[in-house]
Amino acid sequence: MKKFIEIQLGRVYESNLFDNAPSLKADLDDVDFENFIERIRNFAETKHKEIEQLHNRDDFRRDFIGDVSHELKTPLFTAQGYLITVLDEDLEDPALEKKYLGRANKSIERLTYIVKDLDMIAKLESGMKLEQSKFNIIATINDVFELLEIRASKKNITLAFNEVYDYPILVKADKEKIEQVIINLLTNSIKYGNVNGSTLINVSTHSAHQVVVNVIDNGVGIDSKNIPRLFERFYRVDKSRSRDQGGSGLGLAIVKHIIEAHEQEVLVKSTVGEGSTFSFTLNKAN
Ligand code: ADP
């Protein structure tokens, strides 16, 4: 019996189950069973976690492919529908023909937005490298104000700071990616903002080491039941409004990825009919 157990244990030790496994001592009495059981338990736990991760990744990939094809199908088929009509039917009316081509073009523009944002999200998900530097967040916000000025003016929406920042506020982060976060949040405040509205930005101290950037709009607002899902990719509260405004449904998912990669927080507070405040924290630069 003793010999049998020794042989079986020897086989376990010699297998590839353990890293740096000690070789089985000649005598069964010398085997540290506590340690042996502990090693098996650790091994089982590690494998269990690995399998779970693989399952999750597989589910994620399946959902992602499903979501992407669903999102691409609508604009693709819409564009194709209008093009086929123009090609196959004798419309005889150049104005109608132009209208249909215009609609096909709009759908193709939507495809472009989605593909561009998908490209960005794929890059972010395949392990994002941050290039952190010290920069003045006030200057970066001003650059985005300028970038979006024309778009905001189409709805007569004012983009401004809610107080005068005549001193720099230095943060340590990936400047380009934080600029993307501000672009996405400000673009949303315009898309879901009311005509003649305003978007105000406030930058204040959050903790000894952090500042918080608040993007405050007085737009349509979001019902509290939708808030928990807002940062999921392709989640929209009002699908047709998002589509009309050229949304991909990925803007906030991108924001969340970037902020979490910085190990910072993003928050939202909103009231329907009053407006929304999206906030994110950043590390102060020393
Ligand atoms: P989209 O491309 O549809 O704008 P986002 O991921 O940027 O996608 O936003 C997801 C959804 O969150 C939007 O479809 C919209 O319903 C809602 N949302 C985002 N920002 C705002 C805002 N400032 N005000 C009201 N609703 C918003």
PDB file of C-alpha atoms and ligand atoms in Angstrom:
ATOM      1  CA  MET A   1       0.000   0.000   0.000  1.00  0.00           C
ATOM      2  CA  LYS A   2       2.815   2.381   1.011  1.00  0.00           C
ATOM      3  CA  LYS A   3       4.689   1.563  -2.185  1.00  0.00           C
ATOM      4  CA  PHE A   4       1.550   2.144  -4.230  1.00  0.00           C
ATOM      5  CA  ILE A   5       0.983   5.594  -2.688  1.00  0.00           C
ATOM      6  CA  GLU A   6       4.653   6.484  -3.222  1.00  0.00           C
ATOM      7  CA  ILE A   7       4.403   5.593  -6.918  1.00  0.00           C
ATOM      8  CA  GLN A   8       1.187   7.562  -7.387  1.00  0.00           C
ATOM      9  CA  LEU A   9       2.588  10.614  -5.601  1.00  0.00           C
ATOM     10  CA  GLY A  10       5.764  10.359  -7.620  1.00  0.00           C
ATOM     11  CA  ARG A  11       3.703  10.492 -10.806  1.00  0.00           C
ATOM     12  CA  VAL A  12       1.912  13.617  -9.622  1.00  0.00           C
ATOM     13  CA  TYR A  13       5.197  15.300  -8.717  1.00  0.00           C
ATOM     14  CA  GLU A  14       6.786  14.343 -12.019  1.00  0.00           C
ATOM     15  CA  SER A  15       3.870  15.655 -14.068  1.00  0.00           C
ATOM     16  CA  ASN A  16       3.903  19.261 -15.274  1.00  0.00           C
ATOM     17  CA  LEU A  17       1.338  20.318 -12.721  1.00  0.00           C
ATOM     18  CA  PHE A  18       3.768  22.210 -10.543  1.00  0.00           C
ATOM     19  CA  ASP A  19       6.387  24.793 -11.266  1.00  0.00           C
ATOM     20  CA  ASN A  20       9.647  23.998  -9.444  1.00  0.00           C
ATOM     21  CA  ALA A  21       8.133  20.945  -7.775  1.00  0.00           C
ATOM     22  CA  PRO A  22      10.501  19.265  -5.367  1.00  0.00           C
ATOM     23  CA  SER A  23      11.240  15.673  -6.258  1.00  0.00           C
ATOM     24  CA  LEU A  24       9.501  13.107  -4.102  1.00  0.00           C
ATOM     25  CA  LYS A  25      11.586  12.044  -1.176  1.00  0.00           C
ATOM     26  CA  ALA A  26      12.407   8.355  -1.074  1.00  0.00           C
ATOM     27  CA  ASP A  27      10.359   7.769   2.043  1.00  0.00           C
ATOM     28  CA  LEU A  28       6.658   8.503   2.185  1.00  0.00           C
ATOM     29  CA  ASP A  29       7.080   9.684   5.777  1.00  0.00           C
ATOM     30  CA  ASP A  30       9.145  12.635   4.529  1.00  0.00           C
ATOM     31  CA  VAL A  31       6.404  13.975   2.246  1.00  0.00           C
ATOM     32  CA  ASP A  32       5.042  17.325   3.396  1.00  0.00           C
ATOM     33  CA  PHE A  33       1.370  16.570   2.786  1.00  0.00           C
ATOM     34  CA  GLU A  34       0.148  20.003   3.886  1.00  0.00           C
ATOM     35  CA  ASN A  35       2.338  21.613   1.283  1.00  0.00           C
ATOM     36  CA  PHE A  36       1.379  19.023  -1.289  1.00  0.00           C
ATOM     37  CA  ILE A  37      -2.370  19.617  -0.805  1.00  0.00           C
ATOM     38  CA  GLU A  38      -1.826  23.398  -0.804  1.00  0.00           C
ATOM     39  CA  ARG A  39      -0.015  23.162  -4.129  1.00  0.00           C
ATOM     40  CA  ILE A  40      -2.806  21.131  -5.666  1.00  0.00           C
ATOM     41  CA  ARG A  41      -5.390  23.566  -4.347  1.00  0.00           C
ATOM     42  CA  ASN A  42      -3.486  26.558  -5.778  1.00  0.00           C
ATOM     43  CA  PHE A  43      -3.074  24.791  -9.073  1.00  0.00           C
ATOM     44  CA  ALA A  44      -6.817  24.051  -9.284  1.00  0.00           C
ATOM     45  CA  GLU A  45      -7.692  27.635  -8.365  1.00  0.00           C
ATOM     46  CA  THR A  46      -5.371  29.128 -10.988  1.00  0.00           C
ATOM     47  CA  LYS A  47      -6.754  26.861 -13.685  1.00  0.00           C
ATOM     48  CA  HIS A  48     -10.320  27.627 -12.638  1.00  0.00           C
ATOM     49  CA  LYS A  49      -9.643  31.374 -12.963  1.00  0.00           C
ATOM     50  CA  GLU A  50      -7.958  30.925 -16.343  1.00  0.00           C
ATOM     51  CA  ILE A  51     -10.918  28.937 -17.675  1.00  0.00           C
ATOM     52  CA  GLU A  52     -13.347  31.566 -16.380  1.00  0.00           C
ATOM     53  CA  GLN A  53     -11.352  34.328 -18.070  1.00  0.00           C
ATOM     54  CA  LEU A  54     -11.329  32.420 -21.353  1.00  0.00           C
ATOM     55  CA  HIS A  55     -15.102  31.898 -21.114  1.00  0.00           C
ATOM     56  CA  ASN A  56     -15.641  35.601 -20.425  1.00  0.00           C
ATOM     57  CA  ARG A  57     -13.395  36.600 -23.295  1.00  0.00           C
ATOM     58  CA  ASP A  58     -15.228  34.233 -25.587  1.00  0.00           C
ATOM     59  CA  ASP A  59     -18.648  35.589 -24.531  1.00  0.00           C
ATOM     60  CA  PHE A  60     -17.335  39.132 -24.956  1.00  0.00           C
ATOM     61  CA  ARG A  61     -16.029  38.392 -28.438  1.00  0.00           C
ATOM     62  CA  ARG A  62     -19.272  36.749 -29.475  1.00  0.00           C
ATOM     63  CA  ASP A  63     -21.374  39.656 -28.156  1.00  0.00           C
ATOM     64  CA  PHE A  64     -19.040  42.182 -29.709  1.00  0.00           C
ATOM     65  CA  ILE A  65     -19.189  40.607 -33.171  1.00  0.00           C
ATOM     66  CA  GLY A  66     -22.990  40.362 -32.862  1.00  0.00           C
ATOM     67  CA  ASP A  67     -23.286  44.032 -31.837  1.00  0.00           C
ATOM     68  CA  VAL A  68     -20.937  45.221 -34.571  1.00  0.00           C
ATOM     69  CA  SER A  69     -22.682  43.369 -37.375  1.00  0.00           C
ATOM     70  CA  HIS A  70     -26.056  44.568 -36.093  1.00  0.00           C
ATOM     71  CA  GLU A  71     -24.823  48.181 -35.999  1.00  0.00           C
ATOM     72  CA  LEU A  72     -23.280  48.026 -39.464  1.00  0.00           C
ATOM     73  CA  LYS A  73     -26.245  46.297 -41.088  1.00  0.00           C
ATOM     74  CA  THR A  74     -28.752  49.156 -40.802  1.00  0.00           C
ATOM     75  CA  PRO A  75     -26.743  51.932 -42.491  1.00  0.00           C
ATOM     76  CA  LEU A  76     -25.298  49.496 -45.007  1.00  0.00           C
ATOM     77  CA  PHE A  77     -28.699  48.211 -46.138  1.00  0.00           C
ATOM     78  CA  THR A  78     -30.174  51.713 -46.121  1.00  0.00           C
ATOM     79  CA  ALA A  79     -27.407  53.005 -48.397  1.00  0.00           C
ATOM     80  CA  GLN A  80     -27.747  49.979 -50.640  1.00  0.00           C
ATOM     81  CA  GLY A  81     -31.525  50.428 -50.825  1.00  0.00           C
ATOM     82  CA  TYR A  82     -31.256  54.015 -52.071  1.00  0.00           C
ATOM     83  CA  LEU A  83     -28.472  53.195 -54.525  1.00  0.00           C
ATOM     84  CA  ILE A  84     -30.440  50.287 -56.011  1.00  0.00           C
ATOM     85  CA  THR A  85     -33.480  52.533 -56.387  1.00  0.00           C
ATOM     86  CA  VAL A  86     -31.421  55.150 -58.236  1.00  0.00           C
ATOM     87  CA  LEU A  87     -29.719  52.524 -60.410  1.00  0.00           C
ATOM     88  CA  ASP A  88     -32.725  50.334 -61.232  1.00  0.00           C
ATOM     89  CA  GLU A  89     -35.670  52.652 -61.341  1.00  0.00           C
ATOM     90  CA  ASP A  90     -36.208  55.239 -63.955  1.00  0.00           C
ATOM     91  CA  LEU A  91     -36.800  58.098 -61.564  1.00  0.00           C
ATOM     92  CA  GLU A  92     -37.015  60.797 -64.231  1.00  0.00           C
ATOM     93  CA  ASP A  93     -36.779  63.406 -61.524  1.00  0.00           C
ATOM     94  CA  PRO A  94     -33.207  64.608 -60.964  1.00  0.00           C
ATOM     95  CA  ALA A  95     -34.228  66.252 -57.665  1.00  0.00           C
ATOM     96  CA  LEU A  96     -35.533  62.929 -56.327  1.00  0.00           C
ATOM     97  CA  GLU A  97     -32.432  61.158 -57.582  1.00  0.00           C
ATOM     98  CA  LYS A  98     -30.265  63.686 -55.753  1.00  0.00           C
ATOM     99  CA  LYS A  99     -32.320  63.280 -52.603  1.00  0.00           C
ATOM    100  CA  TYR A 100     -31.834  59.486 -52.633  1.00  0.00           C
ATOM    101  CA  LEU A 101     -28.106  59.811 -53.305  1.00  0.00           C
ATOM    102  CA  GLY A 102     -27.908  62.277 -50.426  1.00  0.00           C
ATOM    103  CA  ARG A 103     -29.584  59.741 -48.129  1.00  0.00           C
ATOM    104  CA  ALA A 104     -27.239  56.978 -49.278  1.00  0.00           C
ATOM    105  CA  ASN A 105     -24.340  59.292 -48.548  1.00  0.00           C
ATOM    106  CA  LYS A 106     -25.674  60.008 -45.057  1.00  0.00           C
ATOM    107  CA  SER A 107     -25.818  56.294 -44.287  1.00  0.00           C
ATOM    108  CA  ILE A 108     -22.272  55.857 -45.537  1.00  0.00           C
ATOM    109  CA  GLU A 109     -21.212  58.745 -43.295  1.00  0.00           C
ATOM    110  CA  ARG A 110     -22.760  56.858 -40.357  1.00  0.00           C
ATOM    111  CA  LEU A 111     -20.814  53.755 -41.318  1.00  0.00           C
ATOM    112  CA  THR A 112     -17.666  55.864 -41.290  1.00  0.00           C
ATOM    113  CA  TYR A 113     -18.361  57.178 -37.755  1.00  0.00           C
ATOM    114  CA  ILE A 114     -18.992  53.671 -36.478  1.00  0.00           C
ATOM    115  CA  VAL A 115     -15.901  52.185 -38.131  1.00  0.00           C
ATOM    116  CA  LYS A 116     -13.724  55.043 -36.856  1.00  0.00           C
ATOM    117  CA  ASP A 117     -14.935  54.591 -33.277  1.00  0.00           C
ATOM    118  CA  LEU A 118     -14.696  50.795 -33.549  1.00  0.00           C
ATOM    119  CA  ASP A 119     -11.124  51.166 -34.671  1.00  0.00           C
ATOM    120  CA  MET A 120     -10.417  53.307 -31.621  1.00  0.00           C
ATOM    121  CA  ILE A 121     -12.157  50.958 -29.200  1.00  0.00           C
ATOM    122  CA  ALA A 122     -10.322  47.940 -30.654  1.00  0.00           C
ATOM    123  CA  LYS A 123      -7.026  49.718 -30.091  1.00  0.00           C
ATOM    124  CA  LEU A 124      -8.006  50.647 -26.538  1.00  0.00           C
ATOM    125  CA  GLU A 125      -9.090  47.095 -25.750  1.00  0.00           C
ATOM    126  CA  SER A 126      -5.981  45.458 -27.122  1.00  0.00           C
ATOM    127  CA  GLY A 127      -3.966  46.941 -24.272  1.00  0.00           C
ATOM    128  CA  MET A 128      -3.640  50.664 -24.230  1.00  0.00           C
ATOM    129  CA  LYS A 129      -0.248  52.223 -23.646  1.00  0.00           C
ATOM    130  CA  LEU A 130      -0.486  55.591 -21.965  1.00  0.00           C
ATOM    131  CA  GLU A 131       1.989  58.270 -22.876  1.00  0.00           C
ATOM    132  CA  GLN A 132       1.765  60.363 -19.766  1.00  0.00           C
ATOM    133  CA  SER A 133       3.078  63.879 -19.616  1.00  0.00           C
ATOM    134  CA  LYS A 134       2.502  67.030 -17.596  1.00  0.00           C
ATOM    135  CA  PHE A 135       0.144  69.525 -19.259  1.00  0.00           C
ATOM    136  CA  ASN A 136      -2.274  72.360 -18.566  1.00  0.00           C
ATOM    137  CA  ILE A 137      -5.806  70.926 -18.682  1.00  0.00           C
ATOM    138  CA  ILE A 138      -7.286  74.434 -19.112  1.00  0.00           C
ATOM    139  CA  ALA A 139      -5.356  74.923 -22.375  1.00  0.00           C
ATOM    140  CA  THR A 140      -6.455  71.476 -23.608  1.00  0.00           C
ATOM    141  CA  ILE A 141     -10.116  72.274 -22.879  1.00  0.00           C
ATOM    142  CA  ASN A 142      -9.721  75.600 -24.710  1.00  0.00           C
ATOM    143  CA  ASP A 143      -8.369  73.728 -27.765  1.00  0.00           C
ATOM    144  CA  VAL A 144     -11.462  71.475 -27.752  1.00  0.00           C
ATOM    145  CA  PHE A 145     -13.765  74.504 -27.390  1.00  0.00           C
ATOM    146  CA  GLU A 146     -12.187  75.903 -30.567  1.00  0.00           C
ATOM    147  CA  LEU A 147     -12.440  72.573 -32.358  1.00  0.00           C
ATOM    148  CA  LEU A 148     -16.170  72.268 -31.639  1.00  0.00           C
ATOM    149  CA  GLU A 149     -17.097  75.932 -31.960  1.00  0.00           C
ATOM    150  CA  ILE A 150     -18.719  75.601 -35.387  1.00  0.00           C
ATOM    151  CA  ARG A 151     -20.691  72.518 -34.436  1.00  0.00           C
ATOM    152  CA  ALA A 152     -21.963  74.199 -31.248  1.00  0.00           C
ATOM    153  CA  SER A 153     -22.860  77.405 -33.086  1.00  0.00           C
ATOM    154  CA  LYS A 154     -25.196  75.441 -35.399  1.00  0.00           C
ATOM    155  CA  LYS A 155     -27.456  74.934 -32.357  1.00  0.00           C
ATOM    156  CA  ASN A 156     -26.452  78.247 -30.831  1.00  0.00           C
ATOM    157  CA  ILE A 157     -24.941  76.407 -27.867  1.00  0.00           C
ATOM    158  CA  THR A 158     -22.333  78.266 -25.819  1.00  0.00           C
ATOM    159  CA  LEU A 159     -19.198  76.372 -24.777  1.00  0.00           C
ATOM    160  CA  ALA A 160     -17.420  78.066 -21.866  1.00  0.00           C
ATOM    161  CA  PHE A 161     -15.714  77.749 -18.506  1.00  0.00           C
ATOM    162  CA  ASN A 162     -17.943  78.552 -15.563  1.00  0.00           C
ATOM    163  CA  GLU A 163     -15.222  80.730 -14.044  1.00  0.00           C
ATOM    164  CA  VAL A 164     -12.102  82.497 -15.248  1.00  0.00           C
ATOM    165  CA  TYR A 165      -9.033  80.271 -15.128  1.00  0.00           C
ATOM    166  CA  ASP A 166      -6.204  82.727 -15.624  1.00  0.00           C
ATOM    167  CA  TYR A 167      -3.701  80.275 -14.146  1.00  0.00           C
ATOM    168  CA  PRO A 168      -2.683  76.855 -15.457  1.00  0.00           C
ATOM    169  CA  ILE A 169      -3.940  73.653 -13.805  1.00  0.00           C
ATOM    170  CA  LEU A 170      -1.297  71.029 -14.391  1.00  0.00           C
ATOM    171  CA  VAL A 171      -2.243  67.366 -14.633  1.00  0.00           C
ATOM    172  CA  LYS A 172      -0.310  64.194 -15.410  1.00  0.00           C
ATOM    173  CA  ALA A 173      -2.027  62.068 -18.034  1.00  0.00           C
ATOM    174  CA  ASP A 174      -1.988  61.029 -21.684  1.00  0.00           C
ATOM    175  CA  LYS A 175      -2.787  64.387 -23.302  1.00  0.00           C
ATOM    176  CA  GLU A 176      -4.086  63.078 -26.612  1.00  0.00           C
ATOM    177  CA  LYS A 177      -6.405  60.550 -24.956  1.00  0.00           C
ATOM    178  CA  ILE A 178      -7.749  63.055 -22.436  1.00  0.00           C
ATOM    179  CA  GLU A 179      -8.405  65.420 -25.341  1.00  0.00           C
ATOM    180  CA  GLN A 180     -10.477  62.600 -26.881  1.00  0.00           C
ATOM    181  CA  VAL A 181     -12.455  62.263 -23.622  1.00  0.00           C
ATOM    182  CA  ILE A 182     -13.222  66.001 -23.631  1.00  0.00           C
ATOM    183  CA  ILE A 183     -14.158  65.901 -27.332  1.00  0.00           C
ATOM    184  CA  ASN A 184     -16.582  63.005 -26.727  1.00  0.00           C
ATOM    185  CA  LEU A 185     -18.223  64.617 -23.682  1.00  0.00           C
ATOM    186  CA  LEU A 186     -18.536  68.048 -25.295  1.00  0.00           C
ATOM    187  CA  THR A 187     -19.815  66.534 -28.554  1.00  0.00           C
ATOM    188  CA  ASN A 188     -22.510  64.708 -26.568  1.00  0.00           C
ATOM    189  CA  SER A 189     -23.458  67.902 -24.746  1.00  0.00           C
ATOM    190  CA  ILE A 190     -24.054  69.472 -28.177  1.00  0.00           C
ATOM    191  CA  LYS A 191     -25.810  66.421 -29.661  1.00  0.00           C
ATOM    192  CA  TYR A 192     -28.174  66.080 -26.700  1.00  0.00           C
ATOM    193  CA  GLY A 193     -28.287  69.787 -25.908  1.00  0.00           C
ATOM    194  CA  ASN A 194     -31.190  72.113 -26.618  1.00  0.00           C
ATOM    195  CA  VAL A 195     -31.012  74.941 -29.128  1.00  0.00           C
ATOM    196  CA  ASN A 196     -29.745  78.137 -27.396  1.00  0.00           C
ATOM    197  CA  GLY A 197     -28.359  76.012 -24.554  1.00  0.00           C
ATOM    198  CA  SER A 198     -24.970  76.049 -22.904  1.00  0.00           C
ATOM    199  CA  THR A 199     -22.226  73.684 -21.814  1.00  0.00           C
ATOM    200  CA  LEU A 200     -20.050  74.828 -18.963  1.00  0.00           C
ATOM    201  CA  ILE A 201     -16.797  73.280 -17.833  1.00  0.00           C
ATOM    202  CA  ASN A 202     -15.559  73.503 -14.306  1.00  0.00           C
ATOM    203  CA  VAL A 203     -12.200  72.208 -13.065  1.00  0.00           C
ATOM    204  CA  SER A 204     -11.772  71.902  -9.314  1.00  0.00           C
ATOM    205  CA  THR A 205      -9.827  70.093  -6.640  1.00  0.00           C
ATOM    206  CA  HIS A 206     -11.129  66.587  -5.968  1.00  0.00           C
ATOM    207  CA  SER A 207      -8.589  65.326  -3.431  1.00  0.00           C
ATOM    208  CA  ALA A 208      -5.048  66.115  -2.358  1.00  0.00           C
ATOM    209  CA  HIS A 209      -3.738  64.493  -5.548  1.00  0.00           C
ATOM    210  CA  GLN A 210      -6.623  64.845  -7.976  1.00  0.00           C
ATOM    211  CA  VAL A 211      -8.649  67.402  -9.888  1.00  0.00           C
ATOM    212  CA  VAL A 212     -12.139  66.816 -11.244  1.00  0.00           C
ATOM    213  CA  VAL A 213     -13.370  68.061 -14.618  1.00  0.00           C
ATOM    214  CA  ASN A 214     -17.149  68.620 -14.755  1.00  0.00           C
ATOM    215  CA  VAL A 215     -18.915  68.983 -18.107  1.00  0.00           C
ATOM    216  CA  ILE A 216     -22.295  70.524 -17.310  1.00  0.00           C
ATOM    217  CA  ASP A 217     -25.032  70.826 -19.933  1.00  0.00           C
ATOM    218  CA  ASN A 218     -28.628  71.977 -19.793  1.00  0.00           C
ATOM    219  CA  GLY A 219     -29.800  69.542 -22.454  1.00  0.00           C
ATOM    220  CA  VAL A 220     -32.400  66.773 -22.558  1.00  0.00           C
ATOM    221  CA  GLY A 221     -31.072  64.909 -19.497  1.00  0.00           C
ATOM    222  CA  ILE A 222     -31.105  61.152 -18.848  1.00  0.00           C
ATOM    223  CA  ASP A 223     -33.562  59.090 -16.832  1.00  0.00           C
ATOM    224  CA  SER A 224     -31.910  57.474 -13.787  1.00  0.00           C
ATOM    225  CA  LYS A 225     -32.909  53.987 -14.981  1.00  0.00           C
ATOM    226  CA  ASN A 226     -30.671  54.411 -18.056  1.00  0.00           C
ATOM    227  CA  ILE A 227     -27.624  55.700 -16.215  1.00  0.00           C
ATOM    228  CA  PRO A 228     -26.125  52.334 -15.161  1.00  0.00           C
ATOM    229  CA  ARG A 229     -25.927  51.170 -18.796  1.00  0.00           C
ATOM    230  CA  LEU A 230     -24.796  54.449 -20.349  1.00  0.00           C
ATOM    231  CA  PHE A 231     -21.134  53.482 -20.701  1.00  0.00           C
ATOM    232  CA  GLU A 232     -21.834  50.148 -22.405  1.00  0.00           C
ATOM    233  CA  ARG A 233     -20.846  50.066 -26.021  1.00  0.00           C
ATOM    234  CA  PHE A 234     -23.754  50.693 -28.427  1.00  0.00           C
ATOM    235  CA  TYR A 235     -26.148  51.588 -25.598  1.00  0.00           C
ATOM    236  CA  ARG A 236     -28.311  54.594 -26.448  1.00  0.00           C
ATOM    237  CA  VAL A 237     -31.216  56.090 -24.584  1.00  0.00           C
ATOM    238  CA  ASP A 238     -32.864  57.489 -27.681  1.00  0.00           C
ATOM    239  CA  LYS A 239     -31.761  55.518 -30.731  1.00  0.00           C
ATOM    240  CA  SER A 240     -33.235  57.767 -33.376  1.00  0.00           C
ATOM    241  CA  ARG A 241     -31.858  60.959 -31.815  1.00  0.00           C
ATOM    242  CA  SER A 242     -28.405  59.381 -31.575  1.00  0.00           C
ATOM    243  CA  ARG A 243     -28.630  58.298 -35.221  1.00  0.00           C
ATOM    244  CA  ASP A 244     -29.803  61.727 -36.392  1.00  0.00           C
ATOM    245  CA  GLN A 245     -26.936  63.360 -34.525  1.00  0.00           C
ATOM    246  CA  GLY A 246     -24.349  61.044 -36.096  1.00  0.00           C
ATOM    247  CA  GLY A 247     -23.713  58.944 -32.995  1.00  0.00           C
ATOM    248  CA  SER A 248     -21.902  55.610 -33.065  1.00  0.00           C
ATOM    249  CA  GLY A 249     -23.017  54.542 -29.566  1.00  0.00           C
ATOM    250  CA  LEU A 250     -19.356  54.149 -28.642  1.00  0.00           C
ATOM    251  CA  GLY A 251     -18.446  57.638 -27.415  1.00  0.00           C
ATOM    252  CA  LEU A 252     -18.984  56.991 -23.702  1.00  0.00           C
ATOM    253  CA  ALA A 253     -17.490  53.474 -23.867  1.00  0.00           C
ATOM    254  CA  ILE A 254     -14.333  55.120 -25.224  1.00  0.00           C
ATOM    255  CA  VAL A 255     -14.428  57.719 -22.419  1.00  0.00           C
ATOM    256  CA  LYS A 256     -14.708  54.978 -19.776  1.00  0.00           C
ATOM    257  CA  HIS A 257     -11.844  52.949 -21.255  1.00  0.00           C
ATOM    258  CA  ILE A 258      -9.512  55.934 -21.306  1.00  0.00           C
ATOM    259  CA  ILE A 259     -10.349  57.134 -17.798  1.00  0.00           C
ATOM    260  CA  GLU A 260     -10.085  53.637 -16.311  1.00  0.00           C
ATOM    261  CA  ALA A 261      -6.721  53.093 -18.006  1.00  0.00           C
ATOM    262  CA  HIS A 262      -5.597  56.173 -16.052  1.00  0.00           C
ATOM    263  CA  GLU A 263      -7.008  54.523 -12.881  1.00  0.00           C
ATOM    264  CA  GLN A 264      -9.376  57.441 -12.514  1.00  0.00           C
ATOM    265  CA  GLU A 265     -13.157  57.726 -12.190  1.00  0.00           C
ATOM    266  CA  VAL A 266     -15.946  58.893 -14.470  1.00  0.00           C
ATOM    267  CA  LEU A 267     -19.335  59.848 -13.035  1.00  0.00           C
ATOM    268  CA  VAL A 268     -22.655  61.113 -14.326  1.00  0.00           C
ATOM    269  CA  LYS A 269     -25.520  62.977 -12.712  1.00  0.00           C
ATOM    270  CA  SER A 270     -28.575  63.866 -14.704  1.00  0.00           C
ATOM    271  CA  THR A 271     -32.181  65.000 -14.519  1.00  0.00           C
ATOM    272  CA  VAL A 272     -34.582  64.630 -17.426  1.00  0.00           C
ATOM    273  CA  GLY A 273     -35.492  68.016 -18.836  1.00  0.00           C
ATOM    274  CA  GLU A 274     -32.798  69.823 -16.845  1.00  0.00           C
ATOM    275  CA  GLY A 275     -29.485  68.495 -18.091  1.00  0.00           C
ATOM    276  CA  SER A 276     -26.505  66.292 -17.317  1.00  0.00           C
ATOM    277  CA  THR A 277     -23.115  66.589 -15.684  1.00  0.00           C
ATOM    278  CA  PHE A 278     -20.368  64.205 -16.724  1.00  0.00           C
ATOM    279  CA  SER A 279     -17.289  64.302 -14.483  1.00  0.00           C
ATOM    280  CA  PHE A 280     -13.883  62.665 -14.548  1.00  0.00           C
ATOM    281  CA  THR A 281     -10.903  62.842 -12.250  1.00  0.00           C
ATOM    282  CA  LEU A 282      -7.232  63.273 -13.151  1.00  0.00           C
ATOM    283  CA  ASN A 283      -4.005  63.166 -11.197  1.00  0.00           C
ATOM    284  CA  LYS A 284      -2.462  66.528 -10.449  1.00  0.00           C
ATOM    285  CA  ALA A 285       1.081  66.982 -11.696  1.00  0.00           C
ATOM    286  CA  ASN A 286       3.639  67.794  -9.043  1.00  0.00           C
TER     287      ASN A 286
HETATM  288  P1  ADP B   1     -23.854  58.150 -29.050  1.00  0.00           P
HETATM  289  O1  ADP B   1     -22.935  58.000 -30.200  1.00  0.00           O
HETATM  290  O2  ADP B   1     -25.189  57.482 -29.244  1.00  0.00           O
HETATM  291  O3  ADP B   1     -23.963  59.557 -28.600  1.00  0.00           O
HETATM  292  P2  ADP B   1     -22.478  57.654 -26.534  1.00  0.00           P
HETATM  293  O4  ADP B   1     -21.798  56.416 -26.051  1.00  0.00           O
HETATM  294  O5  ADP B   1     -21.646  58.876 -26.656  1.00  0.00           O
HETATM  295  O6  ADP B   1     -23.175  57.270 -27.883  1.00  0.00           O
HETATM  296  O7  ADP B   1     -23.693  57.962 -25.555  1.00  0.00           O
HETATM  297  C1  ADP B   1     -24.609  56.925 -25.239  1.00  0.00           C
HETATM  298  C2  ADP B   1     -25.989  57.489 -25.006  1.00  0.00           C
HETATM  299  O8  ADP B   1     -25.983  58.269 -23.801  1.00  0.00           O
HETATM  300  C3  ADP B   1     -26.466  58.443 -26.084  1.00  0.00           C
HETATM  301  O9  ADP B   1     -27.068  57.750 -27.143  1.00  0.00           O
HETATM  302  C4  ADP B   1     -27.457  59.325 -25.318  1.00  0.00           C
HETATM  303  O10 ADP B   1     -28.702  58.664 -25.263  1.00  0.00           O
HETATM  304  C5  ADP B   1     -26.890  59.362 -23.912  1.00  0.00           C
HETATM  305  N1  ADP B   1     -26.118  60.607 -23.641  1.00  0.00           N
HETATM  306  C6  ADP B   1     -24.771  60.759 -23.690  1.00  0.00           C
HETATM  307  N2  ADP B   1     -24.407  62.013 -23.342  1.00  0.00           N
HETATM  308  C7  ADP B   1     -25.546  62.673 -23.075  1.00  0.00           C
HETATM  309  C8  ADP B   1     -25.857  64.016 -22.644  1.00  0.00           C
HETATM  310  N3  ADP B   1     -24.900  64.928 -22.440  1.00  0.00           N
HETATM  311  N4  ADP B   1     -27.155  64.325 -22.451  1.00  0.00           N
HETATM  312  C9  ADP B   1     -28.144  63.416 -22.650  1.00  0.00           C
HETATM  313  N5  ADP B   1     -27.920  62.153 -23.056  1.00  0.00           N
HETATM  314  C10 ADP B   1     -26.652  61.761 -23.264  1.00  0.00           C
END
